[in-house]
Coordinates of C-alpha atoms in Angstrom, one line a residue:
M26 CA 12.0 -16.7 47.4
V27 CA 11.6 -13.7 45.1
N28 CA 9.9 -11.6 47.8
K29 CA 12.6 -12.5 50.3
T30 CA 15.4 -11.5 47.9
L31 CA 13.6 -8.3 47.0
N32 CA 13.0 -7.3 50.6
Y33 CA 16.7 -7.2 51.0
W34 CA 16.5 -3.9 49.0
G35 CA 15.3 -1.9 51.9
P36 CA 16.1 1.7 52.9
S37 CA 19.9 0.9 53.0
F38 CA 20.2 -0.5 49.5
E39 CA 22.5 2.3 48.2
E40 CA 25.5 0.0 48.0
D41 CA 23.6 -3.0 46.5
V42 CA 24.6 -4.0 42.9
I43 CA 22.5 -5.8 40.3
N44 CA 23.7 -7.5 37.2
I45 CA 22.2 -6.6 33.8
N46 CA 22.7 -9.0 30.9
V47 CA 21.6 -7.5 27.5
G48 CA 22.2 -9.8 24.5
G49 CA 25.3 -11.4 26.2
L50 CA 26.7 -8.0 27.3
R51 CA 26.9 -8.2 31.1
R52 CA 27.3 -5.0 33.2
R53 CA 26.9 -4.2 36.9
L54 CA 24.7 -1.2 38.1
S55 CA 24.3 0.2 41.6
S56 CA 20.8 0.5 43.0
S57 CA 21.5 4.1 43.8
A58 CA 22.1 4.9 40.1
L59 CA 18.8 3.2 39.1
S60 CA 16.8 4.8 41.9
K61 CA 17.6 8.3 40.4
F62 CA 15.3 7.4 37.4
P63 CA 12.4 5.4 38.9
D64 CA 10.2 5.7 35.8
T65 CA 12.7 3.8 33.6
R66 CA 12.5 0.1 33.0
L67 CA 15.6 -0.7 35.2
G68 CA 14.4 1.7 37.8
R69 CA 11.1 0.0 38.1
L70 CA 12.9 -3.3 38.8
L71 CA 13.7 -2.0 42.3
S72 CA 10.0 -1.8 43.2
C73 CA 9.0 -5.2 41.9
D74 CA 7.4 -7.4 44.6
S75 CA 6.4 -10.5 42.6
E76 CA 7.7 -12.8 39.9
E77 CA 5.0 -11.7 37.5
S78 CA 6.0 -8.0 37.9
I79 CA 9.7 -8.9 37.3
L80 CA 8.9 -10.9 34.1
Q81 CA 6.9 -7.9 32.8
L82 CA 10.1 -5.9 32.8
C83 CA 12.7 -8.4 31.7
D84 CA 12.9 -11.6 29.7
D85 CA 14.4 -13.8 32.5
Y86 CA 16.2 -13.4 35.8
D87 CA 18.5 -15.2 38.2
V88 CA 17.6 -14.6 41.9
S89 CA 20.7 -16.0 43.4
A90 CA 23.1 -14.0 41.1
R91 CA 20.8 -11.0 41.1
E92 CA 21.1 -10.9 37.3
F93 CA 18.4 -9.8 34.9
Y94 CA 18.3 -10.8 31.2
F95 CA 17.1 -8.6 28.3
D96 CA 16.9 -9.7 24.7
R97 CA 17.7 -6.3 23.2
N98 CA 20.4 -4.6 21.2
P99 CA 23.6 -4.8 23.3
G100 CA 25.2 -1.9 21.4
F101 CA 22.5 0.5 22.4
F102 CA 22.7 -0.7 26.0
L103 CA 26.1 1.1 26.3
Y104 CA 24.2 4.3 25.7
V105 CA 21.7 3.3 28.4
L106 CA 24.6 2.8 30.9
H107 CA 26.0 6.2 30.0
F108 CA 22.5 7.7 30.7
Y109 CA 22.3 6.2 34.2
Q110 CA 25.8 7.4 34.9
T111 CA 25.5 11.0 33.6
G112 CA 21.8 11.6 33.2
K113 CA 22.2 12.5 29.5
L114 CA 21.2 10.4 26.5
H115 CA 23.1 10.4 23.2
V116 CA 21.9 9.3 19.8
M117 CA 23.3 6.1 18.4
E118 CA 24.2 6.9 14.8
E119 CA 24.1 3.2 13.7
L120 CA 20.3 3.1 14.4
C121 CA 17.7 4.7 12.3
V122 CA 15.3 7.2 14.0
F123 CA 12.5 4.7 14.2
S124 CA 14.7 2.0 15.8
F125 CA 16.2 4.5 18.2
C126 CA 12.7 5.6 19.3
Q127 CA 11.7 2.0 19.9
E128 CA 14.8 1.4 22.0
I129 CA 14.3 4.4 24.3
E130 CA 10.6 3.6 24.6
Y131 CA 11.5 0.1 25.7
W132 CA 13.9 1.2 28.3
G133 CA 11.5 3.9 29.5
I134 CA 13.8 6.8 28.8
N135 CA 12.2 10.0 27.6
E136 CA 13.7 11.9 24.7
F137 CA 13.7 14.9 26.9
F138 CA 17.0 13.5 28.4
L139 CA 18.8 13.9 25.0
D140 CA 21.9 15.9 25.4
S141 CA 22.1 19.3 23.6
C142 CA 24.7 17.9 21.2
C143 CA 22.3 15.3 19.8
S144 CA 18.8 16.8 20.4
Y145 CA 18.7 19.0 17.3
R146 CA 20.1 16.3 15.0
Y147 CA 17.6 13.7 16.5
H148 CA 14.5 15.9 16.0
E149 CA 15.7 16.9 12.5
R150 CA 16.0 13.2 11.5
K151 CA 12.7 12.4 13.1
L152 CA 11.0 15.2 11.1
E153 CA 12.6 13.9 7.9
S154 CA 11.3 10.4 8.7
R155 CA 7.8 11.8 9.1
H156 CA 7.9 13.6 5.8
H157 CA 9.2 10.5 4.1
N158 CA 6.4 8.4 5.5
W159 CA 3.9 11.1 4.4
D160 CA 5.2 10.9 0.9
E161 CA 5.2 7.1 0.9
E162 CA 1.5 7.1 1.9
S163 CA 0.6 9.2 -1.1
E164 CA 2.8 7.2 -3.5
V165 CA 0.9 3.9 -3.1
S166 CA -0.5 3.2 -6.5
S167 CA -1.1 0.5 -9.1
V168 CA 2.4 1.1 -10.5
D169 CA 4.2 0.3 -7.2
T170 CA 6.7 -2.5 -7.8
S171 CA 6.2 -4.1 -4.5
P172 CA 6.8 -7.9 -4.2
D173 CA 3.1 -8.4 -3.7
E174 CA 2.3 -6.8 -7.0
I175 CA 4.9 -8.9 -8.8
S176 CA 3.5 -11.9 -7.1
D177 CA 0.0 -11.0 -8.4
I178 CA 1.4 -10.8 -11.9
N179 CA 2.9 -14.3 -11.5
H180 CA -0.4 -15.5 -10.1
D181 CA -2.2 -14.2 -13.1
L182 CA 0.2 -15.9 -15.4
L183 CA -0.4 -19.2 -13.6
R184 CA -4.0 -19.0 -14.6
Y185 CA -3.0 -19.7 -18.2
S186 CA -1.7 -23.1 -17.2
T187 CA -5.4 -24.2 -16.5
L188 CA -6.8 -22.8 -19.8
R189 CA -7.0 -24.3 -23.3
C190 CA -4.1 -23.1 -25.4
G191 CA -2.9 -21.3 -22.3
N192 CA 0.7 -20.8 -23.5
V193 CA -0.4 -19.2 -26.7
R194 CA -2.9 -17.0 -25.0
K195 CA -0.3 -15.9 -22.4
R196 CA 2.1 -14.8 -25.2
L197 CA -0.5 -13.0 -27.1
W198 CA -1.7 -11.2 -24.0
L199 CA 1.9 -10.1 -23.1
T200 CA 2.4 -9.0 -26.7
M201 CA -0.6 -6.7 -26.5
E202 CA 0.1 -5.5 -22.9
N203 CA 3.9 -5.0 -22.8
P204 CA 5.4 -3.1 -25.8
G205 CA 8.9 -4.3 -24.8
Y206 CA 8.1 -8.0 -24.5
S207 CA 9.2 -9.0 -28.0
I208 CA 9.5 -7.7 -31.6
P209 CA 5.9 -8.5 -32.5
S210 CA 4.8 -6.6 -29.4
K211 CA 6.8 -3.6 -30.6
L212 CA 5.2 -3.8 -34.1
F213 CA 1.7 -4.1 -32.5
S214 CA 2.4 -1.1 -30.4
F215 CA 3.6 0.9 -33.4
V216 CA 0.4 0.0 -35.4
S217 CA -1.8 0.9 -32.4
I218 CA -0.2 4.3 -31.9
S219 CA -0.4 5.0 -35.7
V220 CA -4.2 4.2 -35.7
V221 CA -4.7 6.5 -32.7
L222 CA -2.9 9.3 -34.4
V223 CA -4.8 8.7 -37.7
S224 CA -8.1 8.8 -35.7
I225 CA -7.2 12.1 -34.0
A226 CA -6.1 13.6 -37.3
T227 CA -9.3 12.5 -39.0
M228 CA -11.4 14.2 -36.3
C229 CA -9.4 17.4 -36.6
I230 CA -9.6 17.5 -40.4
H231 CA -13.3 16.9 -40.3
S232 CA -13.8 20.1 -38.4
M233 CA -12.2 22.1 -41.2
P234 CA -14.9 23.7 -43.6
E235 CA -13.0 22.8 -46.8
Y236 CA -13.3 19.1 -45.9
Q237 CA -17.1 19.2 -45.1
D238 CA -19.9 18.4 -47.5
V239 CA -23.4 19.8 -47.1
D240 CA -26.6 18.2 -48.4
E241 CA -29.7 20.0 -49.7
N242 CA -31.1 20.3 -46.1
G243 CA -28.0 22.1 -44.9
N244 CA -26.7 19.1 -42.8
V245 CA -23.0 18.5 -42.7
L246 CA -21.9 15.3 -44.3
D247 CA -18.6 13.4 -43.7
E248 CA -16.0 13.3 -46.4
P249 CA -16.1 9.8 -47.9
I250 CA -12.4 9.2 -47.3
L251 CA -12.5 10.5 -43.8
H252 CA -15.6 8.4 -43.2
K253 CA -13.8 5.2 -44.3
L254 CA -10.8 6.1 -42.1
E255 CA -13.1 6.6 -39.1
Y256 CA -14.7 3.2 -39.7
F257 CA -11.3 1.6 -40.0
C258 CA -10.0 3.1 -36.7
I259 CA -13.2 2.1 -34.9
S260 CA -12.8 -1.4 -36.2
W261 CA -9.2 -1.6 -35.0
F262 CA -10.1 -0.2 -31.5
T263 CA -13.0 -2.7 -31.2
F264 CA -10.7 -5.5 -32.2
E265 CA -8.1 -4.3 -29.7
V266 CA -10.4 -4.1 -26.7
S267 CA -12.2 -7.3 -27.6
A268 CA -8.9 -9.2 -27.9
R269 CA -7.6 -7.9 -24.6
L270 CA -10.8 -8.9 -22.9
L271 CA -10.7 -12.4 -24.4
L272 CA -7.0 -12.9 -23.6
S273 CA -7.1 -11.4 -20.1
P274 CA -6.2 -13.9 -17.4
N275 CA -8.6 -12.2 -15.0
P276 CA -11.7 -10.6 -16.5
R277 CA -12.7 -9.0 -13.2
K278 CA -9.4 -7.0 -13.1
F279 CA -9.8 -6.1 -16.7
F280 CA -12.8 -3.8 -16.0
K281 CA -11.0 -2.2 -13.0
H282 CA -7.9 -1.1 -14.9
P283 CA -8.0 2.6 -16.0
L284 CA -6.4 1.9 -19.4
N285 CA -9.0 -0.7 -20.3
L286 CA -11.7 1.7 -19.3
I287 CA -10.2 4.3 -21.6
D288 CA -10.3 1.8 -24.4
I289 CA -14.0 1.1 -23.8
V290 CA -14.9 4.8 -23.6
S291 CA -13.1 5.5 -26.9
V292 CA -15.4 3.1 -28.8
L293 CA -18.7 3.5 -27.0
P294 CA -19.5 7.0 -28.4
F295 CA -19.3 5.7 -32.0
Y296 CA -21.7 2.8 -31.4
F297 CA -24.1 5.0 -29.4
T298 CA -24.3 7.6 -32.1
L299 CA -24.6 4.9 -34.8
L300 CA -27.5 3.3 -32.9
V301 CA -29.2 6.7 -32.6
D302 CA -28.8 7.5 -36.3
V303 CA -30.1 4.1 -37.4
T304 CA -33.1 4.0 -35.1
M305 CA -34.1 7.7 -34.7
G306 CA -32.7 9.6 -37.6
S307 CA -30.2 12.5 -38.0
D308 CA -29.3 15.0 -35.3
S309 CA -31.5 17.8 -36.6
E310 CA -34.6 15.7 -36.1
L311 CA -33.8 14.7 -32.5
G312 CA -33.8 18.1 -30.8
N313 CA -32.1 18.0 -27.4
L314 CA -31.2 14.3 -27.9
G315 CA -29.2 15.4 -31.0
K316 CA -27.1 17.7 -28.8
V317 CA -26.4 14.7 -26.5
V318 CA -25.3 12.8 -29.6
Q319 CA -23.0 15.6 -30.6
V320 CA -21.4 15.6 -27.1
F321 CA -20.8 11.9 -27.5
R322 CA -19.1 12.5 -30.8
L323 CA -16.8 15.0 -29.2
M324 CA -15.9 12.4 -26.7
R325 CA -13.8 10.8 -29.4
I326 CA -11.0 13.2 -28.3
F327 CA -10.5 10.8 -25.4
R328 CA -8.8 8.5 -27.9
V329 CA -5.6 10.4 -27.4
L330 CA -5.5 8.9 -23.9
K331 CA -5.0 5.5 -25.5
L332 CA -1.4 6.6 -26.1
A333 CA -0.8 6.2 -22.3
R334 CA -0.9 2.4 -22.8
H335 CA 2.2 2.6 -25.0
S336 CA 4.0 5.5 -23.1
T337 CA 5.7 5.0 -19.8
G338 CA 5.9 8.8 -19.4
L339 CA 2.1 9.3 -19.7
R340 CA 1.3 6.5 -17.3
S341 CA 3.8 8.0 -14.8
L342 CA 2.2 11.4 -15.3
G343 CA -1.2 10.0 -14.6
A344 CA 0.0 8.3 -11.4
T345 CA 1.8 11.5 -10.3
L346 CA -1.4 13.6 -10.7
K347 CA -3.4 10.9 -8.9
H348 CA -1.1 10.8 -5.9
S349 CA -0.2 14.5 -5.7
Y350 CA -3.7 15.5 -4.6
R351 CA -2.3 17.0 -1.4
E352 CA 0.2 19.2 -3.3
V353 CA -2.4 20.2 -5.9
G354 CA -4.9 21.0 -3.1
I355 CA -2.4 23.2 -1.4
L356 CA -1.7 24.9 -4.7
L357 CA -5.4 25.6 -5.4
L358 CA -5.8 26.8 -1.8
Y359 CA -2.9 29.3 -2.2
L360 CA -4.3 30.5 -5.6
A361 CA -7.8 30.9 -4.1
V362 CA -6.5 33.0 -1.2
G363 CA -4.3 35.1 -3.5
V364 CA -7.1 35.7 -6.1
S365 CA -9.5 36.7 -3.4
V366 CA -7.1 39.1 -1.7
F367 CA -5.8 40.8 -4.8
S368 CA -9.2 40.9 -6.5
G369 CA -10.5 42.9 -3.5
V370 CA -7.6 45.3 -3.7
A371 CA -8.0 45.8 -7.4
Y372 CA -11.7 46.4 -7.1
T373 CA -11.1 49.0 -4.4
A374 CA -8.5 50.8 -6.6
E375 CA -10.2 50.5 -10.0
K376 CA -13.9 50.6 -9.4
E377 CA -14.2 54.2 -10.4
E378 CA -12.2 53.9 -13.6
D379 CA -14.7 51.8 -15.6
V380 CA -12.0 49.5 -17.0
G381 CA -13.7 46.1 -16.2
F382 CA -13.2 46.0 -12.4
D383 CA -16.9 46.7 -11.7
T384 CA -17.5 43.9 -9.2
I385 CA -15.3 41.7 -7.1
P386 CA -16.5 38.5 -9.0
A387 CA -15.5 40.3 -12.2
C388 CA -12.1 40.9 -10.7
W389 CA -11.7 37.1 -10.0
W390 CA -11.0 36.5 -13.7
W391 CA -8.3 39.1 -13.7
G392 CA -6.8 37.7 -10.5
T393 CA -6.8 34.2 -11.8
V394 CA -5.1 35.2 -15.1
S395 CA -2.5 37.3 -13.3
M396 CA -1.6 34.8 -10.5
T397 CA -1.1 32.0 -13.0
T398 CA 1.1 34.5 -15.1
V399 CA -1.0 34.0 -18.2
G400 CA -1.8 37.7 -18.7
Y401 CA -4.4 37.9 -21.5
G402 CA -4.4 41.7 -21.2
D403 CA -8.2 42.0 -21.7
V404 CA -8.5 43.7 -18.3
V405 CA -5.7 45.9 -17.0
P406 CA -5.5 48.4 -14.1
V407 CA -4.8 52.0 -14.8
T408 CA -4.3 53.6 -11.4
V409 CA -1.0 53.5 -9.4
A410 CA -2.6 51.5 -6.6
G411 CA -4.1 49.0 -9.1
K412 CA -0.8 48.5 -10.8
L413 CA 0.9 47.9 -7.4
A414 CA -1.8 45.3 -6.6
A415 CA -1.2 43.7 -10.0
S416 CA 2.5 43.6 -9.4
G417 CA 2.0 41.9 -6.0
C418 CA -0.5 39.5 -7.6
I419 CA 2.0 38.5 -10.4
L420 CA 4.9 38.0 -8.0
G421 CA 2.8 36.1 -5.5
G422 CA 1.5 33.9 -8.3
I423 CA 5.1 33.0 -9.3
L424 CA 6.0 32.0 -5.8
V425 CA 2.8 30.0 -5.2
V426 CA 3.0 28.1 -8.4
A427 CA 6.7 27.3 -7.9
L428 CA 6.4 25.9 -4.4
P429 CA 4.9 22.5 -5.1
I430 CA 6.6 22.0 -8.5
T431 CA 9.7 20.3 -6.9
I432 CA 7.6 17.8 -4.9
I433 CA 5.5 16.9 -8.0
F434 CA 8.6 16.5 -10.1
N435 CA 10.2 14.2 -7.5
K436 CA 7.1 12.1 -7.5
F437 CA 7.1 11.9 -11.2
S438 CA 10.7 10.6 -11.2
H439 CA 9.7 8.1 -8.5
F440 CA 6.7 6.8 -10.5
Y441 CA 8.7 6.7 -13.7
R442 CA 11.4 4.5 -12.1
K443 CA 8.7 2.3 -10.6
Q444 CA 6.9 1.9 -13.9
K445 CA 10.2 1.0 -15.7
A446 CA 10.9 -1.6 -13.0
L447 CA 7.4 -3.1 -13.2
E448 CA 7.7 -3.4 -17.0
A449 CA 11.0 -5.2 -16.6
A450 CA 9.4 -7.5 -14.0
V451 CA 6.4 -8.3 -16.3
R452 CA 8.8 -8.9 -19.2
N453 CA 10.9 -11.3 -17.2
S454 CA 7.9 -13.1 -15.7
G455 CA 6.4 -13.5 -19.2
K456 CA 9.6 -15.3 -20.4
K457 CA 9.1 -18.1 -17.8
D458 CA 6.7 -20.9 -18.4
P459 CA 3.7 -21.1 -16.0
E460 CA 5.0 -24.5 -14.7
E461 CA 8.4 -23.0 -13.9
V462 CA 6.8 -20.0 -12.0
G463 CA 4.6 -22.4 -10.1
S464 CA 7.5 -24.7 -9.1
V465 CA 9.5 -21.7 -7.9
S466 CA 6.6 -20.3 -5.9
S467 CA 6.0 -23.8 -4.4
H468 CA 9.7 -24.2 -3.5
E469 CA 9.8 -20.8 -1.8
R470 CA 6.7 -21.6 0.3
D471 CA 8.3 -25.0 1.3
S472 CA 11.5 -23.2 2.3
E473 CA 9.7 -20.6 4.4
A474 CA 7.6 -23.3 6.1
L475 CA 10.8 -25.3 6.8
S476 CA 12.6 -22.3 8.2
E477 CA 9.7 -21.4 10.4
T478 CA 9.5 -25.0 11.8
S479 CA 13.2 -25.0 12.5
L480 CA 13.0 -21.7 14.2
G481 CA 10.1 -22.8 16.4
R482 CA 12.0 -25.9 17.5
S483 CA 15.2 -24.1 18.3
S484 CA 13.7 -21.2 20.2
P485 CA 13.4 -22.0 23.9
D486 CA 10.8 -20.6 26.2
R487 CA 12.6 -18.0 28.3
R488 CA 9.9 -18.1 31.0
G489 CA 10.4 -21.9 31.3
L490 CA 14.0 -21.5 32.5
T491 CA 14.6 -22.5 36.1
P492 CA 15.9 -19.9 38.5
G493 CA 19.7 -19.7 38.3
A494 CA 19.8 -20.8 34.6
H495 CA 20.6 -18.3 31.9
P496 CA 21.3 -18.3 28.2
S497 CA 24.9 -18.9 27.2
P498 CA 26.6 -15.9 25.8

């Protein structure tokens, strides 16, 4: 029956009319208008010779009424009708670029048919969408406040319900992790920041000669007060990292978190050097191993990174640097090209003057200092050509450094807002009891399952409709 009906569309089908029903919107189109665009979806309907080929192009059809049904956006179908009438396609402002692309791809209409009044605006919005997606890919991080991450936080809180003294452990963990959770958490954060500052100040004061004691062998000894302060700070840091490990709901995640790794690195050098001093003696007796011990002692400077745990700005800065590798890479590439070019020019202009531009590698230092607008002044050109090259190097450096700054600043603002939202989510989640969180999650899962079951029962199989039947508008 299908073939018989379709065979009616022979060489003299110009006056034939077919009915198109899109989401309840019913319109009539002549076969001659469709035949002008045979590569479109509606145009390919004219060449169908089987039921399977028809159902590949539409959702349902009625042979007797010559009506084809499409479950698509009826508003956009008006633009499709205008396209078949005029041969020009216009942009539907109510749709985003992504949805518009999906619609024209479904109907088989190439964006080449966009009218001149809409073509530029469409491609501009499409380019903005691509840039937005490119930025979103680089902004995926551990501070992203997606529903999945908040769900992970709630899932971790649920672990306390199965542990002994789980409610107490949960409150202690939130007190140590979230400075804005409660007044005790703010006090704990204040004490922790104070100990970090005292530790840094102690290390700096110890490097001053007037606070150093020397024994009869010429070895530098620690000031007794500074020595006691260092032991106190290490004791606090050890207590802090140990308490976080014991109270953590998920020990595996504990060792994957960057801030926890910073806490561990801040205390390991002390215990390593203490072990070496006790077992092998002082640094002067260890030779090369003593230099390694001194390097480990200098690693105490990493304690300043512990401030990131109590500072939203520092955490946002770390996330920004981590996810701005493309912009930083472009910046380094521009700097490398500029340094290479201007160093070669400066070498050519100043190599006979004996002012420090003896080789091109020696000029790289001057080029780096000039392009970054630091300008130490240790090496300066004296010829006119050299000064012109230096001027170009400085101006080029200003432009190169300024280009990615806006993007990096926007990302910092984005991560700062995300971090603030995440802190608020953790704070609100921590105020709920684990049983309440579990009951809410269970209720949401039951509601989703019920809605999916109802949807499955109420959705008919369009292919199962008998010929002549069609959905009610």
